[in-house]
Amino acid sequence: MADAAVFKSDIKPDWCPGCGDFGVLNSLQKACADLNLEPHQVMIVSGIGCSSNLPGFFNSYGLHTLHGRSLPVASGVKLGNSDLTVIATGGDGDGYGIGAGHFVHSMRRNLDITYIVMDNQIYGLTTGQASPTTERMIKTKSTPQGNLESQLNPIALALAGGASFVARGFSGEPTHLAELYKQAIRHKGFALVDVFSPCMTYNKNNTYTWFKERIYKLEDQRHDPKNFEAAMARSQEWGTQIPIGVFYQNERMTYEEGEPAMAHGAMSKLPFKPLDPSILLEFV
Amino acid sequence: MKRKTVSVWVGGAAGDGIASVGESLAKIFARNGLHVYAYNSYQSVIRGGHVWWQMRAGSEKVYTQPETAHILIALNQDAIDQHALGVETGGAILFNSDRMQVRPEHLAHGAQSCGLPISKLAKLPIMQNTVATGAFMYLAELPLGSLEKALEERFGKKKPEVVQPNIDAARAGYEFAKQNWKQFGLGLGLSKTQRLVMIGNQAFGLGALAANCRVYTAYPMTPASSILHFLASNGPKNGCVVKQCEDEIASMAMAVGAGQTGARAMTGTSGGGFALMTEAVGLAGMLETPVVIVNVQRGGPSTGLPTKTEQGDLFQVLGASQGEYPRIILAPQTIEDVFYTTAEAFNLADRYQCPVLILSDLLLSEHTETVDPLDLNVKVDRGEIVSEWTSSEPYKRYLNTPSGVSPRVFPGTRNAQHVSASDEHDERGIVISDVFTDPPTRKMMMEKRMRKIDGARKELAKTYAPKLEGSPDAEVTLVGWGSTANLLRAMMRRLEEEGVRANIFLIKVIAPFLGDDVTAALSTCKRLVMIESNFTSQMARLLRMETGIHIKDRILKYDGEPFVPSEVYKEIKKILARAPAREAVAPR
Ligand SMILES: Cc1ncc(C[n+]2csc(CCOP(=O)(O)OP(=O)(O)O)c2C)c(N)n1
Ligand code: SF4
């Protein structure tokens, strides 16, 4: 087993002390090492947000893109070089707000990509506005009277959207989280890992303690990840009991397996070939 | 000498099969050695509406759609009502006399009424198009065998059982015409010269495949969709993944992701989709990702005129995305030019590691034209690439070089891991925007990126050297860009024939603007007239901004239809009759 340290970059994370994203980063480094991946084989693609700074702190290939666009860029990377282990990362605002459209379609597309959302239920980088996963009536900078919109349920959305792997972790449970990552990366197809990653600075509601008092592990309750209905039922649990673990997994054909153009290896590595003149027959 | 051409219009409703009649005729002309130019005027409806295919063929190069027709093939009554008076004296209106009527007022301009009793000539009413095409073959003195071959090709694979009945219908139409009407005596001068018949968007697809484009992404939008359709059926077997995306934001972002891996990538859209792409166009500028973007303009603003032509996006493309970054913008002029420019765009993108935008419009992308055989063996240059990294020093993706181009590695290369960041970064790609904002590094990186423009400008000034076409001492220079090149050439020919010395100047490289070269070329001109399809004369304004040359004489069109040559001709004559507008020539 490789050492997680090889995935550490020489840049020190600039997150606030105690930010949940540290746990996300450490667990991901451990998972990649446990899977015997090498840094040059991995490409991490992020959007914009505190969480989206993660690729800079990870020793691998990385792409830091636009707010909400990590998934289509990551899809392009996978189409371009399917040999890479492609991991998309970002925040809840990035993925479930501005990027929600891409999230839904990436699940249908089922490219072999792992998507890690550092869900802190707030917009961190822009200093504390409501996010799609902010609970109702919570006061934030942009909702001083309380948030009027209901909280998005990413797990239920992912199940309904056809994700072939749906899991949730907690950055306060790093060992468990690393195991989830390993399963998600090994999973062939689109894998969502939504991670409770508390924002120390702008979310005073959903803190480590708040989560510790509520979370339980699905595997402890013998949840069967093959059972879609059971997964949907578990996804609805919120309040005093909040599940983490693998909700659902169902391997189906990936996009790259079905795409005839990709049958001959990574597109970026195909040798140059002059166009066959028979293509012009259509025009004579 | 009058050039020998034949002009044909096919009119009817969407769903009447006009395109297939038009496409068959275009191929028949081309196979008989003729040049073809056709424009199909249609609307954004699937059934009904009015579709009007306007085609001219001749033994010499034809540049525009015809304004009048020798022969109108009317597939419904509406086509007769709308177009009968556009048929030349002695010309023919071919129509199904079982269903339609030509009345005396339709013949006021001297056309002949050529009714075809379809029920007597064909098994099924649906074959009216074939009967009419057969009759057309006789009138225009074309070999019936070419039509029979076209029918076999059209139906042979899908519906072999209808091949013979259609051939019979074509023969019946031909014979009926022979018995009833006289041939036109056009003397077209058929030959065995082989040319290809295609639309501009097919040339975009071919150019991309010839350049080994590996990923094409798009969201459907007229008039760019036929690039998607062509590539969807031809891409996979030629090493190109074609991906329809959830929107244009995704198309652009995906193309950037693919480009980043080293796979050649392209996306295509029209103005509205391009507006959605813009943020990620800037991303490609910042990440220094090679990517090719095609914008096929249609009438704007907003949803505008989905099936009509315009050159209204020049400023949109010039100003796309926040901030400043190197971009190359090219405007090809003909279908052949679309092919070669597209292939070269990939080389430019790789060499300068920046987005290359190609501006087309509905007219260029969707009109049908004959082109000389294309050379598929296009030159391929991937630019500066580092294939391995063994140094103990970290690889610098954004190395500050004299040219501004930093040799790139493809992700997956051992030992060269780095992050490409959308935030401002240093030579290694490390973000400097937030905590450690670092003005000297920012300045260096900005200058490094922008320096790439100098190299690109030098190269483009060689590859696409701006130059006058036609007589050097012309009285008037017609200036334009993109799809109007054909029109300008036709105008120059006509003016010269009438004894007016004219030349033309086409602006192909829009960014980086080749200001010095353009100024030099135009400085000898006596009188400049700008001709473009938009309201505010965007190219004239760009030209003034970049060179100080102020063209006040402008012929502009923004009704969605292509320029009508005779109207432009009249406008030019009017302009020439006036005293030159002040500052209408280049400052010397
Ligand atoms: C198009 C665009 N709109 C807005 C922003 C500003 N912006 C940057 S990050 C962000 C939200 C961050 O929240 P989230 O994605 O949840 O990540 P976090 O910072 O909480 O980790 C916003 C709105 C932007 N960068 N781009
Ligand atoms: S603001 Fe919140 S999310 Fe951002 S680094 Fe600080 S703790 Fe983390």
Coordinates of N, CA, C and O in Angstrom, one line a residue, chain A residues 9-101:
Chain A
S9 N 0.5 17.9 -1.7 CA 1.3 18.8 -2.5 C 2.0 19.7 -1.5 O 1.9 19.7 -0.3
D10 N 3.0 20.5 -2.1 CA 3.7 21.4 -1.2 C 3.0 22.7 -0.9 O 3.6 23.6 -0.3
I11 N 1.7 22.8 -1.2 CA 1.0 24.0 -0.9 C 0.1 23.7 0.4 O -0.6 22.7 0.4
K12 N 0.2 24.5 1.3 CA -0.5 24.3 2.6 C -2.0 24.8 2.4 O -2.2 25.9 1.9
P13 N -3.0 24.0 2.7 CA -4.3 24.5 2.5 C -4.6 25.8 3.2 O -4.1 26.0 4.3
D14 N -5.4 26.7 2.6 CA -5.7 28.0 3.2 C -7.1 28.0 3.8 O -7.6 29.1 4.0
W15 N -7.6 26.8 4.1 CA -8.9 26.8 4.7 C -8.8 27.3 6.2 O -7.7 27.2 6.8
C16 N -9.9 27.8 6.7 CA -10.0 28.2 8.1 C -9.6 26.9 9.0 O -10.0 25.8 8.7
P17 N -9.0 27.2 10.1 CA -8.7 26.1 11.0 C -10.0 25.4 11.4 O -11.0 26.0 11.6
G18 N -9.9 24.0 11.3 CA -11.1 23.3 11.7 C -12.1 23.0 10.5 O -13.1 22.3 10.7
C19 N -11.9 23.6 9.4 CA -12.8 23.5 8.3 C -12.9 22.0 7.9 O -11.9 21.3 7.9
G20 N -14.1 21.6 7.6 CA -14.4 20.2 7.3 C -13.6 19.7 6.1 O -13.4 18.5 5.9
D21 N -13.2 20.6 5.2 CA -12.5 20.2 4.0 C -11.2 19.5 4.2 O -10.7 18.8 3.4
F22 N -10.6 19.8 5.4 CA -9.3 19.1 5.7 C -9.5 17.6 5.8 O -8.7 16.9 5.2
G23 N -10.6 17.2 6.4 CA -10.9 15.8 6.6 C -11.1 15.2 5.2 O -10.7 14.0 5.0
V24 N -11.8 15.9 4.4 CA -12.2 15.4 3.0 C -10.9 15.2 2.3 O -10.7 14.1 1.6
L25 N -10.0 16.1 2.3 CA -8.7 16.0 1.6 C -7.8 14.9 2.2 O -7.4 14.0 1.4
N26 N -7.7 14.8 3.5 CA -6.9 13.7 4.1 C -7.4 12.3 3.7 O -6.7 11.4 3.3
S27 N -8.7 12.2 3.8 CA -9.3 10.9 3.5 C -9.2 10.5 2.0 O -9.0 9.4 1.7
L28 N -9.2 11.5 1.2 CA -9.0 11.3 -0.3 C -7.6 10.8 -0.6 O -7.4 9.9 -1.4
Q29 N -6.7 11.5 0.1 CA -5.3 11.1 -0.1 C -5.0 9.7 0.4 O -4.4 8.9 -0.3
K30 N -5.7 9.3 1.5 CA -5.5 8.0 2.0 C -6.2 7.0 1.1 O -5.6 5.9 0.7
A31 N -7.4 7.3 0.6 CA -8.1 6.4 -0.3 C -7.2 6.1 -1.6 O -7.1 5.0 -2.0
C32 N -6.7 7.2 -2.2 CA -5.9 7.0 -3.4 C -4.7 6.1 -3.1 O -4.3 5.3 -4.0
A33 N -4.1 6.4 -2.0 CA -2.9 5.5 -1.6 C -3.3 4.1 -1.4 O -2.7 3.2 -1.9
D34 N -4.4 3.9 -0.7 CA -4.9 2.5 -0.5 C -5.2 1.8 -1.8 O -5.0 0.6 -1.9
L35 N -5.6 2.6 -2.8 CA -6.0 1.9 -4.0 C -4.7 1.8 -4.9 O -4.9 1.4 -6.1
N36 N -3.6 2.1 -4.4 CA -2.3 2.0 -5.1 C -2.3 2.8 -6.4 O -1.7 2.5 -7.4
L37 N -3.0 3.9 -6.4 CA -3.0 4.8 -7.5 C -1.7 5.6 -7.4 O -1.1 5.8 -6.3
E38 N -1.2 6.1 -8.6 CA 0.0 7.0 -8.6 C -0.5 8.4 -8.9 O -1.4 8.5 -9.7
P39 N 0.2 9.4 -8.4 CA -0.3 10.8 -8.6 C -0.5 11.1 -10.1 O -1.5 11.8 -10.4
H40 N 0.3 10.6 -11.0 CA 0.1 11.1 -12.4 C -1.1 10.4 -13.1 O -1.5 10.8 -14.2
Q41 N -1.7 9.4 -12.4 CA -2.8 8.7 -13.0 C -4.1 9.4 -12.6 O -5.2 9.0 -13.1
V42 N -4.1 10.4 -11.7 CA -5.3 10.9 -11.2 C -5.5 12.4 -11.7 O -4.5 13.1 -11.8
M43 N -6.7 12.7 -12.0 CA -7.0 14.1 -12.4 C -8.2 14.6 -11.5 O -9.3 14.0 -11.6
I44 N -7.9 15.6 -10.7 CA -9.0 16.2 -9.9 C -9.5 17.5 -10.5 O -8.7 18.4 -10.8
V45 N -10.8 17.5 -10.7 CA -11.4 18.7 -11.4 C -12.3 19.4 -10.4 O -13.3 18.7 -9.9
S46 N -12.1 20.6 -10.2 CA -13.0 21.3 -9.2 C -13.7 22.5 -9.9 O -13.3 22.9 -11.0
G47 N -14.7 23.1 -9.2 CA -15.3 24.3 -9.6 C -14.7 25.5 -8.9 O -13.5 25.6 -8.9
I48 N -15.5 26.3 -8.3 CA -15.0 27.5 -7.5 C -15.7 27.5 -6.2 O -17.0 27.3 -6.1
G49 N -15.0 27.7 -5.2 CA -15.5 27.8 -3.8 C -14.3 27.4 -2.9 O -13.2 27.1 -3.4
C50 N -14.5 27.5 -1.6 CA -13.4 27.1 -0.7 C -13.1 25.7 -1.0 O -11.9 25.3 -1.2
S51 N -14.1 24.8 -1.0 CA -13.9 23.4 -1.3 C -13.2 23.1 -2.6 O -12.5 22.2 -2.7
S52 N -13.5 24.0 -3.6 CA -13.0 23.8 -4.9 C -11.5 24.1 -5.0 O -10.8 23.8 -6.0
N53 N -10.9 24.6 -3.9 CA -9.4 24.8 -3.9 C -8.7 23.5 -3.7 O -7.5 23.5 -3.7
L54 N -9.4 22.4 -3.4 CA -8.8 21.2 -3.0 C -7.7 20.7 -4.0 O -6.6 20.3 -3.6
P55 N -7.9 20.8 -5.3 CA -6.9 20.2 -6.2 C -5.5 20.8 -6.0 O -4.5 20.2 -6.2
G56 N -5.5 22.1 -5.5 CA -4.2 22.8 -5.3 C -3.4 22.1 -4.2 O -2.2 22.3 -4.1
F57 N -4.1 21.4 -3.3 CA -3.4 20.8 -2.1 C -3.2 19.3 -2.3 O -2.8 18.6 -1.3
F58 N -3.4 18.9 -3.5 CA -3.4 17.4 -3.7 C -2.4 17.2 -4.8 O -2.4 17.9 -5.9
N59 N -1.4 16.3 -4.6 CA -0.4 16.0 -5.6 C -1.0 15.1 -6.7 O -0.9 13.8 -6.5
S60 N -1.5 15.6 -7.7 CA -2.0 14.8 -8.9 C -2.2 15.9 -10.0 O -1.9 17.1 -9.8
Y61 N -2.7 15.4 -11.1 CA -3.1 16.4 -12.1 C -4.3 17.1 -11.6 O -5.2 16.4 -10.9
G62 N -4.5 18.4 -11.8 CA -5.7 19.1 -11.3 C -6.2 20.1 -12.3 O -5.4 20.7 -13.1
L63 N -7.4 20.4 -12.2 CA -8.0 21.4 -13.0 C -9.0 22.2 -12.1 O -9.9 21.6 -11.5
H64 N -8.8 23.5 -12.0 CA -9.6 24.4 -11.2 C -10.3 25.2 -12.2 O -9.7 25.9 -13.0
T65 N -11.7 25.0 -12.3 CA -12.4 25.5 -13.4 C -13.3 26.7 -13.1 O -12.8 27.7 -12.6
L66 N -14.6 26.6 -13.4 CA -15.5 27.7 -13.2 C -16.5 27.3 -12.2 O -16.8 26.1 -12.0
H67 N -17.2 28.3 -11.5 CA -18.2 28.0 -10.5 C -19.3 27.2 -11.2 O -20.0 27.6 -12.1
G68 N -19.5 26.0 -10.7 CA -20.6 25.1 -11.2 C -20.2 24.2 -12.4 O -21.1 23.4 -12.8
R69 N -19.0 24.3 -12.9 CA -18.7 23.6 -14.2 C -17.8 22.5 -14.0 O -17.2 22.0 -15.0
S70 N -17.5 22.0 -12.8 CA -16.5 20.9 -12.6 C -17.0 19.7 -13.4 O -16.2 19.0 -14.0
L71 N -18.3 19.4 -13.3 CA -18.7 18.1 -13.9 C -18.6 18.1 -15.5 O -18.1 17.1 -16.0
P72 N -19.1 19.1 -16.2 CA -18.8 19.0 -17.6 C -17.3 19.0 -18.0 O -16.9 18.4 -18.9
V73 N -16.5 19.8 -17.2 CA -15.1 19.8 -17.6 C -14.5 18.4 -17.3 O -13.8 17.8 -18.1
A74 N -14.9 17.8 -16.1 CA -14.5 16.4 -15.8 C -15.0 15.4 -16.8 O -14.2 14.5 -17.2
S75 N -16.2 15.6 -17.3 CA -16.7 14.7 -18.4 C -15.8 14.8 -19.6 O -15.5 13.8 -20.3
G76 N -15.4 16.0 -20.0 CA -14.5 16.2 -21.1 C -13.2 15.6 -20.9 O -12.6 15.0 -21.8
V77 N -12.7 15.6 -19.7 CA -11.4 15.0 -19.4 C -11.5 13.5 -19.6 O -10.7 12.8 -20.2
K78 N -12.6 12.9 -19.1 CA -12.8 11.5 -19.2 C -13.0 11.1 -20.7 O -12.5 10.0 -21.1
L79 N -13.7 11.9 -21.4 CA -13.9 11.6 -22.9 C -12.5 11.7 -23.6 O -12.2 10.9 -24.4
G80 N -11.7 12.6 -23.1 CA -10.4 12.9 -23.8 C -9.4 11.8 -23.4 O -8.6 11.3 -24.2
N81 N -9.4 11.4 -22.1 CA -8.4 10.4 -21.7 C -9.1 9.5 -20.6 O -9.0 9.8 -19.4
S82 N -9.7 8.4 -21.1 CA -10.4 7.5 -20.2 C -9.5 6.7 -19.3 O -9.9 6.0 -18.4
D83 N -8.1 6.8 -19.5 CA -7.2 6.1 -18.7 C -7.0 6.8 -17.3 O -6.5 6.2 -16.4
L84 N -7.4 8.1 -17.3 CA -7.2 8.8 -16.0 C -8.3 8.5 -15.0 O -9.4 8.2 -15.4
T85 N -7.9 8.4 -13.7 CA -8.9 8.3 -12.7 C -9.4 9.8 -12.4 O -8.7 10.6 -12.0
V86 N -10.7 10.0 -12.8 CA -11.2 11.4 -12.8 C -12.1 11.6 -11.5 O -13.0 10.8 -11.3
I87 N -11.7 12.6 -10.8 CA -12.5 12.9 -9.5 C -12.9 14.3 -9.6 O -12.0 15.2 -9.8
A88 N -14.2 14.6 -9.5 CA -14.6 16.0 -9.5 C -14.9 16.4 -8.0 O -15.4 15.5 -7.3
T89 N -14.6 17.6 -7.7 CA -14.8 18.0 -6.3 C -15.4 19.4 -6.3 O -15.2 20.2 -7.2
G90 N -16.1 19.8 -5.2 CA -16.6 21.1 -5.1 C -17.6 21.2 -3.9 O -17.7 20.3 -3.1
G91 N -18.2 22.4 -3.9 CA -19.2 22.6 -2.8 C -20.6 22.4 -3.2 O -20.9 22.0 -4.3
D92 N -21.5 22.5 -2.2 CA -22.9 22.3 -2.4 C -23.5 23.4 -3.3 O -24.4 23.2 -4.1
G93 N -23.0 24.7 -3.2 CA -23.4 25.7 -4.0 C -23.0 25.5 -5.5 O -23.7 25.6 -6.4
D94 N -21.7 25.0 -5.6 CA -21.1 24.7 -6.9 C -21.9 23.6 -7.6 O -22.2 23.7 -8.8
G95 N -22.2 22.5 -6.9 CA -22.7 21.4 -7.5 C -24.2 21.3 -7.6 O -24.8 20.8 -8.5
Y96 N -24.9 21.8 -6.5 CA -26.3 21.6 -6.4 C -27.1 23.0 -6.7 O -28.3 23.0 -6.9
G97 N -26.3 24.0 -6.8 CA -26.9 25.3 -7.1 C -26.6 25.7 -8.6 O -27.3 25.1 -9.5
I98 N -25.6 26.4 -8.8 CA -25.3 26.9 -10.1 C -25.0 25.7 -11.1 O -25.3 25.8 -12.3
G99 N -24.5 24.6 -10.6 CA -24.2 23.5 -11.4 C -25.2 22.3 -11.4 O -24.9 21.2 -11.9
A100 N -26.4 22.6 -10.9 CA -27.4 21.5 -10.7 C -27.7 20.8 -12.0 O -27.9 19.6 -12.1
G101 N -27.8 21.6 -13.1 CA -28.2 21.0 -14.4 C -27.2 20.0 -14.8 O -27.5 18.9 -15.2

